[in-house]
PDB file of C-alpha atoms in Angstrom:
ATOM      1  CA  LEU N   1      59.714  97.633-151.403  1.00 69.00           C
ATOM      2  CA  ARG N   2      57.769  98.008-154.590  1.00 72.00           C
ATOM      3  CA  ALA N   3      54.458  97.818-152.676  1.00 75.00           C
ATOM      4  CA  ALA N   4      55.641 100.159-150.307  1.00 74.00           C
ATOM      5  CA  VAL N   5      56.424 102.692-153.164  1.00 72.00           C
ATOM      6  CA  ARG N   6      53.059 101.986-154.832  1.00 72.00           C
ATOM      7  CA  LEU N   7      51.104 102.311-151.813  1.00 76.00           C
ATOM      8  CA  LYS N   8      53.018 105.548-150.878  1.00 76.00           C
ATOM      9  CA  LEU N   9      53.535 104.241-147.222  1.00 77.00           C
ATOM     10  CA  LYS N  10      54.959 106.315-144.655  1.00 79.00           C
ATOM     11  CA  PRO N  11      58.351 105.122-143.087  1.00 78.00           C
ATOM     12  CA  GLU N  12      56.816 104.295-139.865  1.00 81.00           C
ATOM     13  CA  VAL N  13      54.129 102.270-141.692  1.00 82.00           C
ATOM     14  CA  LEU N  14      56.973 100.309-143.583  1.00 81.00           C
ATOM     15  CA  SER N  15      58.957  99.843-140.528  1.00 82.00           C
ATOM     16  CA  THR N  16      55.692  98.316-138.845  1.00 84.00           C
ATOM     17  CA  VAL N  17      54.916  96.163-142.003  1.00 83.00           C
ATOM     18  CA  LEU N  18      58.679  94.858-141.825  1.00 84.00           C
ATOM     19  CA  GLN N  19      58.651  94.124-138.165  1.00 85.00           C
ATOM     20  CA  GLN N  20      55.253  92.120-138.620  1.00 86.00           C
ATOM     21  CA  LEU N  21      57.748  90.143-141.169  1.00 85.00           C
ATOM     22  CA  ASN N  22      60.133  89.675-138.432  1.00 87.00           C
ATOM     23  CA  MET N  23      62.694  91.672-139.985  1.00 86.00           C
ATOM     24  CA  PRO N  24      65.459  92.689-137.483  1.00 89.00           C
ATOM     25  CA  GLN N  25      65.592  96.125-136.358  1.00 87.00           C
ATOM     26  CA  ARG N  26      68.530  97.735-137.753  1.00 89.00           C
ATOM     27  CA  PRO N  27      67.749  96.367-141.587  1.00 86.00           C
ATOM     28  CA  ARG N  28      64.253  97.554-141.192  1.00 84.00           C
ATOM     29  CA  ASP N  29      65.215 101.098-139.895  1.00 85.00           C
ATOM     30  CA  LEU N  30      67.710 101.616-142.729  1.00 86.00           C
ATOM     31  CA  LEU N  31      65.128 100.327-145.299  1.00 84.00           C
ATOM     32  CA  ALA N  32      62.447 102.765-143.995  1.00 83.00           C
ATOM     33  CA  GLN N  33      64.849 105.548-143.830  1.00 84.00           C
ATOM     34  CA  ALA N  34      66.240 104.970-147.571  1.00 83.00           C
ATOM     35  CA  HIS N  35      62.500 104.638-148.673  1.00 80.00           C
ATOM     36  CA  ALA N  36      61.826 108.030-146.945  1.00 81.00           C
ATOM     37  CA  ARG N  37      64.799 109.692-148.648  1.00 82.00           C
ATOM     38  CA  SER N  38      63.987 108.344-152.154  1.00 80.00           C
ATOM     39  CA  ALA N  39      60.390 107.491-152.397  1.00 76.00           C
ATOM     40  CA  GLU N  40      59.452 110.299-154.610  1.00 78.00           C
ATOM     41  CA  ALA N  41      62.397 109.500-157.020  1.00 81.00           C
ATOM     42  CA  LEU N  42      61.561 105.762-157.071  1.00 76.00           C
ATOM     43  CA  VAL N  43      57.852 106.529-158.126  1.00 73.00           C
ATOM     44  CA  ASP N  44      59.301 108.868-161.015  1.00 78.00           C
ATOM     45  CA  VAL N  45      61.436 106.140-162.197  1.00 77.00           C
ATOM     46  CA  ALA N  46      58.680 103.598-161.862  1.00 72.00           C
ATOM     47  CA  LEU N  47      56.214 105.699-163.798  1.00 73.00           C
ATOM     48  CA  ALA N  48      58.640 106.470-166.297  1.00 77.00           C
ATOM     49  CA  ASN N  49      59.322 102.751-167.020  1.00 74.00           C
ATOM     50  CA  VAL N  50      55.778 101.564-166.983  1.00 74.00           C
ATOM     51  CA  LEU N  51      54.417  99.804-170.335  1.00 77.00           C
ATOM     52  CA  THR N  52      50.866 100.071-170.286  1.00 82.00           C
ATOM     53  CA  LEU N  53      48.378  98.535-172.494  1.00 88.00           C
ATOM     54  CA  PRO N  54      45.089 100.288-173.699  1.00 92.00           C
ATOM     55  CA  THR N  55      42.312  99.481-171.420  1.00 93.00           C
ATOM     56  CA  ILE N  56      38.701  99.064-172.376  1.00 93.00           C
ATOM     57  CA  VAL N  57      36.732 101.991-172.354  1.00 96.00           C
ATOM     58  CA  ASN N  58      33.428 100.644-173.444  1.00 96.00           C
ATOM     59  CA  VAL N  59      31.803  97.401-174.623  1.00 93.00           C
ATOM     60  CA  GLU N  60      28.632  97.285-176.864  1.00 94.00           C
ATOM     61  CA  TRP N  61      27.046  93.993-178.130  1.00 91.00           C
ATOM     62  CA  ARG N  62      23.968  92.828-179.780  1.00 94.00           C
ATOM     63  CA  VAL N  63      22.540  89.230-180.672  1.00 92.00           C
ATOM     64  CA  ASP N  64      21.885  88.627-184.278  1.00 89.00           C
ATOM     65  CA  VAL N  65      19.699  85.699-185.311  1.00 86.00           C
ATOM     66  CA  ALA N  66      19.956  83.994-188.627  1.00 78.00           C
ATOM     67  CA  ILE N  67      16.642  82.898-189.233  1.00 79.00           C
ATOM     68  CA  THR N  68      17.224  81.618-192.926  1.00 74.00           C
ATOM     69  CA  THR N  69      19.930  81.100-195.400  1.00 69.00           C
ATOM     70  CA  SER N  70      20.081  80.399-199.022  1.00 71.00           C
ATOM     71  CA  SER N  71      20.640  76.885-198.408  1.00 73.00           C
ATOM     72  CA  LEU N  72      18.414  76.191-195.207  1.00 69.00           C
ATOM     73  CA  TYR N  73      14.962  77.208-194.550  1.00 68.00           C
ATOM     74  CA  ARG N  74      15.114  77.527-190.772  1.00 66.00           C
ATOM     75  CA  VAL N  75      18.382  78.123-189.076  1.00 71.00           C
ATOM     76  CA  MET N  76      17.651  80.132-185.741  1.00 78.00           C
ATOM     77  CA  LYS N  77      21.289  80.248-184.911  1.00 81.00           C
ATOM     78  CA  PRO N  78      22.188  83.396-182.464  1.00 87.00           C
ATOM     79  CA  LEU N  79      25.430  85.235-183.121  1.00 88.00           C
ATOM     80  CA  ILE N  80      26.837  87.802-180.708  1.00 93.00           C
ATOM     81  CA  LEU N  81      28.405  91.029-182.400  1.00 94.00           C
ATOM     82  CA  MET N  82      30.620  92.864-180.028  1.00 93.00           C
ATOM     83  CA  LYS N  83      32.310  96.146-180.201  1.00 96.00           C
ATOM     84  CA  ILE N  84      35.166  97.217-177.799  1.00 95.00           C
ATOM     85  CA  THR N  85      36.280 100.713-177.538  1.00 96.00           C
ATOM     86  CA  LEU N  86      39.834 101.077-176.190  1.00 96.00           C
ATOM     87  CA  SER N  87      41.495 103.743-174.296  1.00 94.00           C
ATOM     88  CA  ASN N  88      43.874 104.623-176.983  1.00 93.00           C
ATOM     89  CA  GLY N  89      40.680 105.274-179.317  1.00 94.00           C
ATOM     90  CA  ASP N  90      40.864 102.077-181.352  1.00 96.00           C
ATOM     91  CA  ILE N  91      37.454 100.262-181.941  1.00 96.00           C
ATOM     92  CA  GLU N  92      37.338  96.385-182.177  1.00 95.00           C
ATOM     93  CA  THR N  93      34.477  94.717-183.790  1.00 96.00           C
ATOM     94  CA  PHE N  94      34.100  90.902-183.760  1.00 94.00           C
ATOM     95  CA  GLU N  95      31.588  88.077-183.790  1.00 93.00           C
ATOM     96  CA  VAL N  96      31.003  85.581-181.200  1.00 92.00           C
ATOM     97  CA  SER N  97      29.190  82.325-181.168  1.00 89.00           C
ATOM     98  CA  LEU N  98      26.866  81.752-178.419  1.00 88.00           C
ATOM     99  CA  GLU N  99      28.913  78.872-176.911  1.00 91.00           C
ATOM    100  CA  LYS N 100      32.218  81.231-176.912  1.00 92.00           C
ATOM    101  CA  PHE N 101      30.102  84.085-175.349  1.00 90.00           C
ATOM    102  CA  HIS N 102      29.106  81.771-172.472  1.00 92.00           C
ATOM    103  CA  GLU N 103      32.735  80.794-172.144  1.00 94.00           C
ATOM    104  CA  LEU N 104      33.936  84.338-172.169  1.00 90.00           C
ATOM    105  CA  ARG N 105      31.182  85.332-169.585  1.00 91.00           C
ATOM    106  CA  PHE N 106      32.022  82.243-167.560  1.00 96.00           C
ATOM    107  CA  ASN N 107      35.863  83.166-167.500  1.00 96.00           C
ATOM    108  CA  VAL N 108      35.322  86.853-166.522  1.00 94.00           C
ATOM    109  CA  ALA N 109      32.959  85.917-163.570  1.00 96.00           C
ATOM    110  CA  LYS N 110      35.776  83.449-162.611  1.00 97.00           C
ATOM    111  CA  ALA N 111      38.507  86.207-162.987  1.00 96.00           C
ATOM    112  CA  MET N 112      36.375  88.768-160.892  1.00 95.00           C
ATOM    113  CA  GLN N 113      35.829  85.970-158.197  1.00 96.00           C
ATOM    114  CA  GLU N 114      39.891  85.604-158.248  1.00 94.00           C
ATOM    115  CA  VAL N 115      40.382  89.264-157.768  1.00 92.00           C
ATOM    116  CA  GLN N 116      37.790  89.499-154.993  1.00 91.00           C
ATOM    117  CA  THR N 117      39.755  86.512-153.063  1.00 91.00           C
ATOM    118  CA  ILE N 118      43.072  88.166-153.611  1.00 88.00           C
ATOM    119  CA  GLU N 119      41.438  91.662-152.142  1.00 86.00           C
ATOM    120  CA  LYS N 120      40.349  89.761-149.242  1.00 86.00           C
ATOM    121  CA  HIS N 121      43.834  88.653-148.386  1.00 80.00           C
ATOM    122  CA  PRO N 122      45.260  90.293-145.165  1.00 78.00           C
ATOM    123  CA  ILE N 123      48.297  91.711-147.004  1.00 75.00           C
ATOM    124  CA  MET N 124      46.023  93.715-149.320  1.00 74.00           C
ATOM    125  CA  ARG N 125      44.556  95.462-146.308  1.00 71.00           C
ATOM    126  CA  ILE N 126      47.858  97.353-145.452  1.00 64.00           C
ATOM    127  CA  THR N 127      46.650 100.931-145.155  1.00 62.00           C
ATOM    128  CA  GLU N 128      48.071 104.447-143.575  1.00 55.00           C
ATOM    129  CA  LYS N 129      46.477 105.596-140.372  1.00 52.00           C
TER     130      LYS N 129
END
C-alpha cells in the first residue's frame, strides 16, 4: 500500500497488482476501495512525517600536486580537494588522497550499477495506463 500511495495508483491498477500477487477477490476489493477513499489523506500524512536529509546540489573538485616540501626535494604526490554544496546551503570542503578518491569513485559506480539493476526489476515497471 505504501507503494500504491507513493506511485499514486488508481484503484483499478492497485486491484490488478494485488490480483497478480494472488490476493483473494474480497480483500483485494476492500483494499482498493480503502485506498481510493483515503489516498489523498495518506499522501498528506506521509509528506508531513518525512524526515529528509540535504541533497547534493553541486560537486567541485581539483587536483593539487605537492612538488616539494621543506623536508623533501621531490614529492609529486597528488591530493584531491573536493567542495560539495548541499540543498540546505551548507558547503563542505575536504581533502581526499588519490587512493580514497579512487575508492569513492568505485563505490559510487557500484551503487549506480545496483540502482540500475533494481530499476530493471519487474516490480519497478508498474505504471498506470
